[in-house]
Amino acid sequence: MLKVENVKKAFGPVTVLDGVNLTVNPGEVVSILGSSGSGKSTLIRCINGLEKLNAGKITVDDFDVSKPKELAEARKRSGTVFQLFNLYPHMTALQNITLAPIEVLKRPKAEAEAEGRALLTQVGLGDRADAYPAQLSGGQRQRVGICRALAMKPRYLLLDEVTSALDPEMTSEVLDILAKLAKDGTTMVFVTHEIEFARQISNRIVFLEKGVLLVDLPTEKFFAADGGLAQPRVAQFLSKMRKD
Amino acid sequence: MRLDLTILIPHLGFLAEGALLTLEACALALIGSVILGMLVAIARTSSSKWISRLAFLYVDLFRNIPFIVQLFFFYYGLPEIGIYIDAFTTGVVALSIAGGAYASDAIRAGILAIDNGILEAAEVSGLSKRVTFTRIVLPIALRTSVRPLGSVLINMILTSSILSTITLNELTGQAKIVASDTFRPFEVYVVLLVVYAALTYLVSLGITLLHRRLNRDLQEQVS
Ligand SMILES: Nc1ncnc2c1ncn2[C@@H]1O[C@H](COP(=O)(O)OP(=O)(O)OP(=O)(O)O)[C@@H](O)[C@H]1O
Ligand SMILES: [Mg+2]
C-alpha cells in the first residue's frame, strides 16, 4: 500500500501541498487531475523522495520516505516515468534500462539484458535496443522511459504527465502501453491532463486544487452529476479541459 | 644562408629522444591534470564551504602565476627548504598542477551543464552517489568537456617546452643542444616549429575523433 498522510509541502512562503491524504492499494490505477500549479508534480516528487516533506508522512509498503534508511527500500518499490523522459543520453536504450537492475538490484548482466530486451519488445521497440535516445522519436523515448521504470519491477508506477511533451500520434502509442499495463494489474499513480484516457483506465480519480485534495472518488462517481461534478471546481475544470 | 636540413640527419635520433620525453611528460601530466581537475571540479561544487573555497583558491592561484615561476619555485625554491625532486618529476607535477586548474574549469562546466532531470532519474532509481557519478555524471560531462580538455592538453604540450629551463632535455632542450653543437639554429628551429605544429595537430585530430566517438549518438542522428 502506498500511503500519503496529511502531507504538507511549502517552497518558501508558498504552500504547495496543504494536508494531502491519499491511499493507493496494489492493483489500483489512481489518476490525479488538477489545474496547472495545483501541486500534482510536487506530490509525485514527495512520493519518490525528490522533495522533502514539511509535515505528514508518506509510506510505500510501510517504508517511510522521510527516513533516509527506508527511502532506498521505498524507492525500490516505486518507479517513476518523467514528463521529459530524462533518459541517460550517453547510453543505449538497453543500457538505460539495465543500469539500475544491475547496479541496484545486483542482477547478473545477461539476465538484466534479456529482461530489458523482452520489455523493449513488449513496447514495440525490440529492434531499437542499441539506439541512443537522440536517435529515437519522443514517443519511442518515453516507451524506453517506461521500460526503464518497469525493469526495476516496481510495485507502484508513478507517472507525471508522461505524454504532455508528445504530439498526438506519439501520445496514443504511449497511452496504448499504459492501458495494457493497467489491464495487467500494474499499480499506477497517474498525473495527467488526458481526461478521457484517465476515465478509461482509472479505478479512482482524485482532484487536486491549490494543494488540497478536493475529491477522491471511484471513476464512475467522479464523472457523475451527484459525485465529482457536484463540486463546482471539478465541473469547471472538466468543462474547460473538454473545450481545449 | 641556405636551408640545409641534411645537416640534422645525424641528430635526428637525439631530437626524437627529446620528442619522446615531451610526449611522456605531457601524457603523465595529462592524466595528472585530469584527475586533479576532476577532484577540484567536485570540490568546487561541494556543499562544504571550506572545501569549495580551497578549490577556488587553487584554481585562481595557479592560473594567475606564470608557469615558469611555478616551475622555478618547485625546482629551485623547494630544495632551499629541503625538498628535492628530480627534473622530470618536477616537470610532470608542475604541468599537472597548472593544467589541473584549467581542466577543472572544463570538467566543472560539463558537470553543471547536465540536465537535472537526468540526475533525478538516477536518484529515484536508487543508484548510489558513486555509481551516479562514475556512470552518468562523468561520462556526460566528458562528452562536452573533451574539447576544452583538448585545448588544455595542447597548451600543455606548448608549455612543456619551458621544462628545458630546469635542465630537462625534452624536445626544446635537445634542440637547444643540437643548435649549439651544429651552429645551425635556423635549421634546428625550423624543425622544432614543424614538430610542435605536427604534434599539436595530431593531438587535436585525436581529440576530434574522441569527441565524435563520445557523441556518436548525435552524429548518427544528423546523418
Ligand atoms: N522547486 C520549486 N521551488 C519553488 N516553487 C515551486 C517549486 N516546484 C514547484 N513550485 C511551485 O509549486 C506549485 C505547484 O507546482 P507543481 O509543479 O506541483 O504543479 P502541477 O500541478 O504539477 O502543475 P502542472 O500541471 O503545470 O505540471 C507551483 O506554484 C509552482 O510554481
Ligand atoms: Mg506538473
PDB file of C-alpha atoms in Angstrom, chain B residues 2-223:
ATOM      1  CA  ARG B   2      70.590  28.388 -47.232  1.00  0.00           C
ATOM      2  CA  LEU B   3      68.254  25.984 -45.521  1.00  0.00           C
ATOM      3  CA  ASP B   4      70.077  22.659 -45.396  1.00  0.00           C
ATOM      4  CA  LEU B   5      68.154  20.141 -43.370  1.00  0.00           C
ATOM      5  CA  THR B   6      70.533  17.280 -44.210  1.00  0.00           C
ATOM      6  CA  ILE B   7      72.986  18.510 -41.590  1.00  0.00           C
ATOM      7  CA  LEU B   8      70.426  17.471 -38.962  1.00  0.00           C
ATOM      8  CA  ILE B   9      70.292  13.845 -40.045  1.00  0.00           C
ATOM      9  CA  PRO B  10      72.916  12.667 -37.544  1.00  0.00           C
ATOM     10  CA  HIS B  11      70.959  14.404 -34.779  1.00  0.00           C
ATOM     11  CA  LEU B  12      67.532  13.045 -35.576  1.00  0.00           C
ATOM     12  CA  GLY B  13      67.690  10.262 -33.002  1.00  0.00           C
ATOM     13  CA  PHE B  14      68.759  12.755 -30.384  1.00  0.00           C
ATOM     14  CA  LEU B  15      65.850  15.042 -31.253  1.00  0.00           C
ATOM     15  CA  ALA B  16      63.447  12.100 -31.304  1.00  0.00           C
ATOM     16  CA  GLU B  17      64.552  11.254 -27.754  1.00  0.00           C
ATOM     17  CA  GLY B  18      63.582  14.764 -26.762  1.00  0.00           C
ATOM     18  CA  ALA B  19      60.227  14.498 -28.511  1.00  0.00           C
ATOM     19  CA  LEU B  20      59.591  11.224 -26.723  1.00  0.00           C
ATOM     20  CA  LEU B  21      60.367  12.829 -23.370  1.00  0.00           C
ATOM     21  CA  THR B  22      57.990  15.680 -24.209  1.00  0.00           C
ATOM     22  CA  LEU B  23      55.251  13.185 -25.021  1.00  0.00           C
ATOM     23  CA  GLU B  24      55.917  11.169 -21.881  1.00  0.00           C
ATOM     24  CA  ALA B  25      55.841  14.212 -19.644  1.00  0.00           C
ATOM     25  CA  CYS B  26      52.686  15.511 -21.321  1.00  0.00           C
ATOM     26  CA  ALA B  27      50.913  12.160 -21.201  1.00  0.00           C
ATOM     27  CA  LEU B  28      51.613  11.776 -17.498  1.00  0.00           C
ATOM     28  CA  ALA B  29      50.728  15.396 -16.842  1.00  0.00           C
ATOM     29  CA  LEU B  30      47.502  14.965 -18.798  1.00  0.00           C
ATOM     30  CA  ILE B  31      46.477  12.078 -16.567  1.00  0.00           C
ATOM     31  CA  GLY B  32      47.563  14.069 -13.519  1.00  0.00           C
ATOM     32  CA  SER B  33      45.709  17.202 -14.522  1.00  0.00           C
ATOM     33  CA  VAL B  34      42.510  15.388 -15.490  1.00  0.00           C
ATOM     34  CA  ILE B  35      42.431  13.539 -12.163  1.00  0.00           C
ATOM     35  CA  LEU B  36      43.283  16.721 -10.289  1.00  0.00           C
ATOM     36  CA  GLY B  37      40.811  18.680 -12.409  1.00  0.00           C
ATOM     37  CA  MET B  38      38.114  16.141 -11.628  1.00  0.00           C
ATOM     38  CA  LEU B  39      38.757  16.254  -7.883  1.00  0.00           C
ATOM     39  CA  VAL B  40      38.873  20.039  -7.918  1.00  0.00           C
ATOM     40  CA  ALA B  41      35.717  20.235 -10.038  1.00  0.00           C
ATOM     41  CA  ILE B  42      33.925  18.054  -7.478  1.00  0.00           C
ATOM     42  CA  ALA B  43      35.395  20.110  -4.633  1.00  0.00           C
ATOM     43  CA  ARG B  44      34.213  23.321  -6.270  1.00  0.00           C
ATOM     44  CA  THR B  45      30.649  22.026  -6.374  1.00  0.00           C
ATOM     45  CA  SER B  46      30.983  20.719  -2.807  1.00  0.00           C
ATOM     46  CA  SER B  47      28.479  21.822  -0.194  1.00  0.00           C
ATOM     47  CA  SER B  48      31.276  22.312   2.320  1.00  0.00           C
ATOM     48  CA  LYS B  49      32.275  25.968   2.183  1.00  0.00           C
ATOM     49  CA  TRP B  50      35.878  25.299   3.120  1.00  0.00           C
ATOM     50  CA  ILE B  51      36.433  22.648   0.527  1.00  0.00           C
ATOM     51  CA  SER B  52      34.926  24.703  -2.265  1.00  0.00           C
ATOM     52  CA  ARG B  53      36.826  27.810  -1.186  1.00  0.00           C
ATOM     53  CA  LEU B  54      40.077  25.924  -1.131  1.00  0.00           C
ATOM     54  CA  ALA B  55      39.371  24.588  -4.609  1.00  0.00           C
ATOM     55  CA  PHE B  56      38.583  28.043  -5.972  1.00  0.00           C
ATOM     56  CA  LEU B  57      41.740  29.401  -4.345  1.00  0.00           C
ATOM     57  CA  TYR B  58      43.841  26.745  -6.064  1.00  0.00           C
ATOM     58  CA  VAL B  59      42.336  27.477  -9.449  1.00  0.00           C
ATOM     59  CA  ASP B  60      42.709  31.234  -9.114  1.00  0.00           C
ATOM     60  CA  LEU B  61      46.214  30.968  -7.751  1.00  0.00           C
ATOM     61  CA  PHE B  62      47.714  28.717 -10.374  1.00  0.00           C
ATOM     62  CA  ARG B  63      46.025  30.446 -13.258  1.00  0.00           C
ATOM     63  CA  ASN B  64      47.468  33.766 -12.185  1.00  0.00           C
ATOM     64  CA  ILE B  65      51.105  32.849 -11.783  1.00  0.00           C
ATOM     65  CA  PRO B  66      53.382  32.474 -14.821  1.00  0.00           C
ATOM     66  CA  PHE B  67      54.189  28.823 -15.376  1.00  0.00           C
ATOM     67  CA  ILE B  68      57.912  29.453 -15.391  1.00  0.00           C
ATOM     68  CA  VAL B  69      57.667  30.994 -11.924  1.00  0.00           C
ATOM     69  CA  GLN B  70      55.759  27.975 -10.609  1.00  0.00           C
ATOM     70  CA  LEU B  71      58.345  25.712 -12.165  1.00  0.00           C
ATOM     71  CA  PHE B  72      61.316  27.592 -10.724  1.00  0.00           C
ATOM     72  CA  PHE B  73      59.642  27.610  -7.341  1.00  0.00           C
ATOM     73  CA  PHE B  74      59.310  23.814  -7.380  1.00  0.00           C
ATOM     74  CA  TYR B  75      62.753  23.132  -8.828  1.00  0.00           C
ATOM     75  CA  TYR B  76      64.962  25.840  -7.394  1.00  0.00           C
ATOM     76  CA  GLY B  77      62.873  27.081  -4.454  1.00  0.00           C
ATOM     77  CA  LEU B  78      61.819  23.897  -2.708  1.00  0.00           C
ATOM     78  CA  PRO B  79      65.371  22.486  -2.287  1.00  0.00           C
ATOM     79  CA  GLU B  80      66.062  25.518  -0.068  1.00  0.00           C
ATOM     80  CA  ILE B  81      63.612  24.049   2.438  1.00  0.00           C
ATOM     81  CA  GLY B  82      64.958  20.554   1.954  1.00  0.00           C
ATOM     82  CA  ILE B  83      62.599  19.208  -0.697  1.00  0.00           C
ATOM     83  CA  TYR B  84      64.426  17.751  -3.647  1.00  0.00           C
ATOM     84  CA  ILE B  85      62.542  16.435  -6.645  1.00  0.00           C
ATOM     85  CA  ASP B  86      64.179  15.391  -9.897  1.00  0.00           C
ATOM     86  CA  ALA B  87      63.637  17.481 -13.016  1.00  0.00           C
ATOM     87  CA  PHE B  88      61.288  15.062 -14.772  1.00  0.00           C
ATOM     88  CA  THR B  89      59.023  14.587 -11.764  1.00  0.00           C
ATOM     89  CA  THR B  90      59.045  18.312 -11.087  1.00  0.00           C
ATOM     90  CA  GLY B  91      58.068  18.966 -14.691  1.00  0.00           C
ATOM     91  CA  VAL B  92      55.216  16.478 -14.632  1.00  0.00           C
ATOM     92  CA  VAL B  93      53.942  17.689 -11.263  1.00  0.00           C
ATOM     93  CA  ALA B  94      54.147  21.347 -12.262  1.00  0.00           C
ATOM     94  CA  LEU B  95      52.348  20.700 -15.566  1.00  0.00           C
ATOM     95  CA  SER B  96      49.709  18.644 -13.765  1.00  0.00           C
ATOM     96  CA  ILE B  97      49.058  21.303 -11.171  1.00  0.00           C
ATOM     97  CA  ALA B  98      48.895  24.110 -13.700  1.00  0.00           C
ATOM     98  CA  GLY B  99      46.859  22.007 -16.153  1.00  0.00           C
ATOM     99  CA  GLY B 100      44.571  20.791 -13.364  1.00  0.00           C
ATOM    100  CA  ALA B 101      43.408  24.333 -12.715  1.00  0.00           C
ATOM    101  CA  TYR B 102      42.257  24.654 -16.319  1.00  0.00           C
ATOM    102  CA  ALA B 103      40.986  21.091 -16.566  1.00  0.00           C
ATOM    103  CA  SER B 104      38.775  21.629 -13.518  1.00  0.00           C
ATOM    104  CA  ASP B 105      37.114  24.522 -15.322  1.00  0.00           C
ATOM    105  CA  ALA B 106      36.379  22.367 -18.347  1.00  0.00           C
ATOM    106  CA  ILE B 107      35.063  19.467 -16.281  1.00  0.00           C
ATOM    107  CA  ARG B 108      33.043  21.670 -13.949  1.00  0.00           C
ATOM    108  CA  ALA B 109      31.326  23.322 -16.903  1.00  0.00           C
ATOM    109  CA  GLY B 110      30.498  19.857 -18.238  1.00  0.00           C
ATOM    110  CA  ILE B 111      29.064  18.762 -14.887  1.00  0.00           C
ATOM    111  CA  LEU B 112      26.988  21.915 -14.435  1.00  0.00           C
ATOM    112  CA  ALA B 113      25.536  21.529 -17.915  1.00  0.00           C
ATOM    113  CA  ILE B 114      23.944  18.174 -17.081  1.00  0.00           C
ATOM    114  CA  ASP B 115      20.167  18.315 -17.087  1.00  0.00           C
ATOM    115  CA  ASN B 116      18.912  17.994 -13.530  1.00  0.00           C
ATOM    116  CA  GLY B 117      16.116  15.679 -14.643  1.00  0.00           C
ATOM    117  CA  ILE B 118      18.707  13.071 -15.625  1.00  0.00           C
ATOM    118  CA  LEU B 119      20.199  13.179 -12.149  1.00  0.00           C
ATOM    119  CA  GLU B 120      16.740  12.870 -10.631  1.00  0.00           C
ATOM    120  CA  ALA B 121      16.048   9.824 -12.766  1.00  0.00           C
ATOM    121  CA  ALA B 122      19.248   8.265 -11.449  1.00  0.00           C
ATOM    122  CA  GLU B 123      18.379   9.199  -7.892  1.00  0.00           C
ATOM    123  CA  VAL B 124      14.860   7.754  -7.855  1.00  0.00           C
ATOM    124  CA  SER B 125      16.061   4.533  -9.426  1.00  0.00           C
ATOM    125  CA  GLY B 126      18.179   4.065  -6.327  1.00  0.00           C
ATOM    126  CA  LEU B 127      21.637   4.440  -7.876  1.00  0.00           C
ATOM    127  CA  SER B 128      24.280   5.310  -5.301  1.00  0.00           C
ATOM    128  CA  LYS B 129      26.101   8.644  -5.457  1.00  0.00           C
ATOM    129  CA  ARG B 130      29.241   6.842  -6.546  1.00  0.00           C
ATOM    130  CA  VAL B 131      27.602   4.939  -9.392  1.00  0.00           C
ATOM    131  CA  THR B 132      25.707   8.050 -10.465  1.00  0.00           C
ATOM    132  CA  PHE B 133      28.951   9.951 -10.622  1.00  0.00           C
ATOM    133  CA  THR B 134      31.045   7.383 -12.444  1.00  0.00           C
ATOM    134  CA  ARG B 135      28.388   6.014 -14.798  1.00  0.00           C
ATOM    135  CA  ILE B 136      26.311   9.091 -15.502  1.00  0.00           C
ATOM    136  CA  VAL B 137      27.765  12.432 -14.398  1.00  0.00           C
ATOM    137  CA  LEU B 138      31.327  11.912 -15.529  1.00  0.00           C
ATOM    138  CA  PRO B 139      30.634  10.339 -18.933  1.00  0.00           C
ATOM    139  CA  ILE B 140      28.062  13.001 -19.785  1.00  0.00           C
ATOM    140  CA  ALA B 141      30.360  15.787 -18.595  1.00  0.00           C
ATOM    141  CA  LEU B 142      33.209  14.383 -20.668  1.00  0.00           C
ATOM    142  CA  ARG B 143      31.061  14.498 -23.772  1.00  0.00           C
ATOM    143  CA  THR B 144      31.065  18.248 -23.585  1.00  0.00           C
ATOM    144  CA  SER B 145      34.381  18.852 -21.848  1.00  0.00           C
ATOM    145  CA  VAL B 146      36.541  16.720 -24.108  1.00  0.00           C
ATOM    146  CA  ARG B 147      37.122  19.669 -26.441  1.00  0.00           C
ATOM    147  CA  PRO B 148      38.164  22.191 -23.791  1.00  0.00           C
ATOM    148  CA  LEU B 149      40.254  19.429 -22.214  1.00  0.00           C
ATOM    149  CA  GLY B 150      41.909  19.043 -25.594  1.00  0.00           C
ATOM    150  CA  SER B 151      42.851  22.712 -25.532  1.00  0.00           C
ATOM    151  CA  VAL B 152      44.309  22.188 -22.080  1.00  0.00           C
ATOM    152  CA  LEU B 153      46.392  19.317 -23.433  1.00  0.00           C
ATOM    153  CA  ILE B 154      47.602  21.318 -26.410  1.00  0.00           C
ATOM    154  CA  ASN B 155      48.554  24.178 -24.166  1.00  0.00           C
ATOM    155  CA  MET B 156      50.368  21.695 -22.002  1.00  0.00           C
ATOM    156  CA  ILE B 157      52.445  20.456 -24.938  1.00  0.00           C
ATOM    157  CA  LEU B 158      53.355  24.028 -25.796  1.00  0.00           C
ATOM    158  CA  THR B 159      54.091  24.901 -22.194  1.00  0.00           C
ATOM    159  CA  SER B 160      56.235  21.798 -21.752  1.00  0.00           C
ATOM    160  CA  SER B 161      58.943  23.497 -23.802  1.00  0.00           C
ATOM    161  CA  ILE B 162      59.577  25.604 -20.715  1.00  0.00           C
ATOM    162  CA  LEU B 163      60.711  22.455 -18.889  1.00  0.00           C
ATOM    163  CA  SER B 164      64.031  22.858 -20.711  1.00  0.00           C
ATOM    164  CA  THR B 165      64.746  25.680 -18.260  1.00  0.00           C
ATOM    165  CA  ILE B 166      65.051  23.204 -15.407  1.00  0.00           C
ATOM    166  CA  THR B 167      67.614  21.033 -17.205  1.00  0.00           C
ATOM    167  CA  LEU B 168      65.001  18.644 -18.511  1.00  0.00           C
ATOM    168  CA  ASN B 169      66.058  17.829 -22.038  1.00  0.00           C
ATOM    169  CA  GLU B 170      62.751  17.366 -23.695  1.00  0.00           C
ATOM    170  CA  LEU B 171      62.265  18.379 -27.318  1.00  0.00           C
ATOM    171  CA  THR B 172      63.166  22.039 -26.906  1.00  0.00           C
ATOM    172  CA  GLY B 173      66.048  21.209 -24.585  1.00  0.00           C
ATOM    173  CA  GLN B 174      67.555  18.731 -27.030  1.00  0.00           C
ATOM    174  CA  ALA B 175      67.061  21.205 -29.870  1.00  0.00           C
ATOM    175  CA  LYS B 176      68.979  23.849 -27.982  1.00  0.00           C
ATOM    176  CA  ILE B 177      71.856  21.428 -27.573  1.00  0.00           C
ATOM    177  CA  VAL B 178      71.822  20.473 -31.241  1.00  0.00           C
ATOM    178  CA  ALA B 179      71.685  24.144 -32.221  1.00  0.00           C
ATOM    179  CA  SER B 180      74.757  24.995 -30.221  1.00  0.00           C
ATOM    180  CA  ASP B 181      76.617  21.849 -31.344  1.00  0.00           C
ATOM    181  CA  THR B 182      75.993  22.415 -35.034  1.00  0.00           C
ATOM    182  CA  PHE B 183      75.858  26.220 -35.105  1.00  0.00           C
ATOM    183  CA  ARG B 184      72.761  25.815 -37.277  1.00  0.00           C
ATOM    184  CA  PRO B 185      69.960  27.310 -35.148  1.00  0.00           C
ATOM    185  CA  PHE B 186      67.945  28.159 -38.238  1.00  0.00           C
ATOM    186  CA  GLU B 187      67.567  24.565 -39.382  1.00  0.00           C
ATOM    187  CA  VAL B 188      67.114  23.272 -35.871  1.00  0.00           C
ATOM    188  CA  TYR B 189      64.354  25.667 -35.003  1.00  0.00           C
ATOM    189  CA  VAL B 190      62.615  25.199 -38.343  1.00  0.00           C
ATOM    190  CA  VAL B 191      62.395  21.528 -37.493  1.00  0.00           C
ATOM    191  CA  LEU B 192      61.238  22.381 -33.978  1.00  0.00           C
ATOM    192  CA  LEU B 193      58.447  24.600 -35.347  1.00  0.00           C
ATOM    193  CA  VAL B 194      57.274  21.835 -37.618  1.00  0.00           C
ATOM    194  CA  VAL B 195      57.454  19.141 -34.949  1.00  0.00           C
ATOM    195  CA  TYR B 196      55.457  21.131 -32.389  1.00  0.00           C
ATOM    196  CA  ALA B 197      52.884  22.055 -35.006  1.00  0.00           C
ATOM    197  CA  ALA B 198      52.602  18.430 -36.109  1.00  0.00           C
ATOM    198  CA  LEU B 199      52.359  17.223 -32.513  1.00  0.00           C
ATOM    199  CA  THR B 200      49.550  19.592 -31.593  1.00  0.00           C
ATOM    200  CA  TYR B 201      47.811  18.927 -34.884  1.00  0.00           C
ATOM    201  CA  LEU B 202      47.826  15.198 -34.202  1.00  0.00           C
ATOM    202  CA  VAL B 203      46.529  15.775 -30.702  1.00  0.00           C
ATOM    203  CA  SER B 204      43.689  17.974 -31.899  1.00  0.00           C
ATOM    204  CA  LEU B 205      42.851  15.368 -34.521  1.00  0.00           C
ATOM    205  CA  GLY B 206      42.730  12.746 -31.774  1.00  0.00           C
ATOM    206  CA  ILE B 207      40.507  14.990 -29.683  1.00  0.00           C
ATOM    207  CA  THR B 208      38.119  15.460 -32.581  1.00  0.00           C
ATOM    208  CA  LEU B 209      37.895  11.703 -33.057  1.00  0.00           C
ATOM    209  CA  LEU B 210      37.349  11.145 -29.345  1.00  0.00           C
ATOM    210  CA  HIS B 211      34.704  13.855 -29.268  1.00  0.00           C
ATOM    211  CA  ARG B 212      32.977  12.233 -32.203  1.00  0.00           C
ATOM    212  CA  ARG B 213      33.102   8.844 -30.530  1.00  0.00           C
ATOM    213  CA  LEU B 214      31.707  10.135 -27.221  1.00  0.00           C
ATOM    214  CA  ASN B 215      28.924  11.929 -29.074  1.00  0.00           C
ATOM    215  CA  ARG B 216      28.320   9.217 -31.645  1.00  0.00           C
ATOM    216  CA  ASP B 217      24.599   9.155 -30.977  1.00  0.00           C
ATOM    217  CA  LEU B 218      24.270  12.774 -32.061  1.00  0.00           C
ATOM    218  CA  GLN B 219      26.436  12.203 -35.144  1.00  0.00           C
ATOM    219  CA  GLU B 220      24.254   9.458 -36.468  1.00  0.00           C
ATOM    220  CA  GLN B 221      21.158  11.481 -35.829  1.00  0.00           C
ATOM    221  CA  VAL B 222      22.417  14.199 -38.149  1.00  0.00           C
ATOM    222  CA  SER B 223      23.452  11.855 -40.923  1.00  0.00           C
TER     223      SER B 223
END
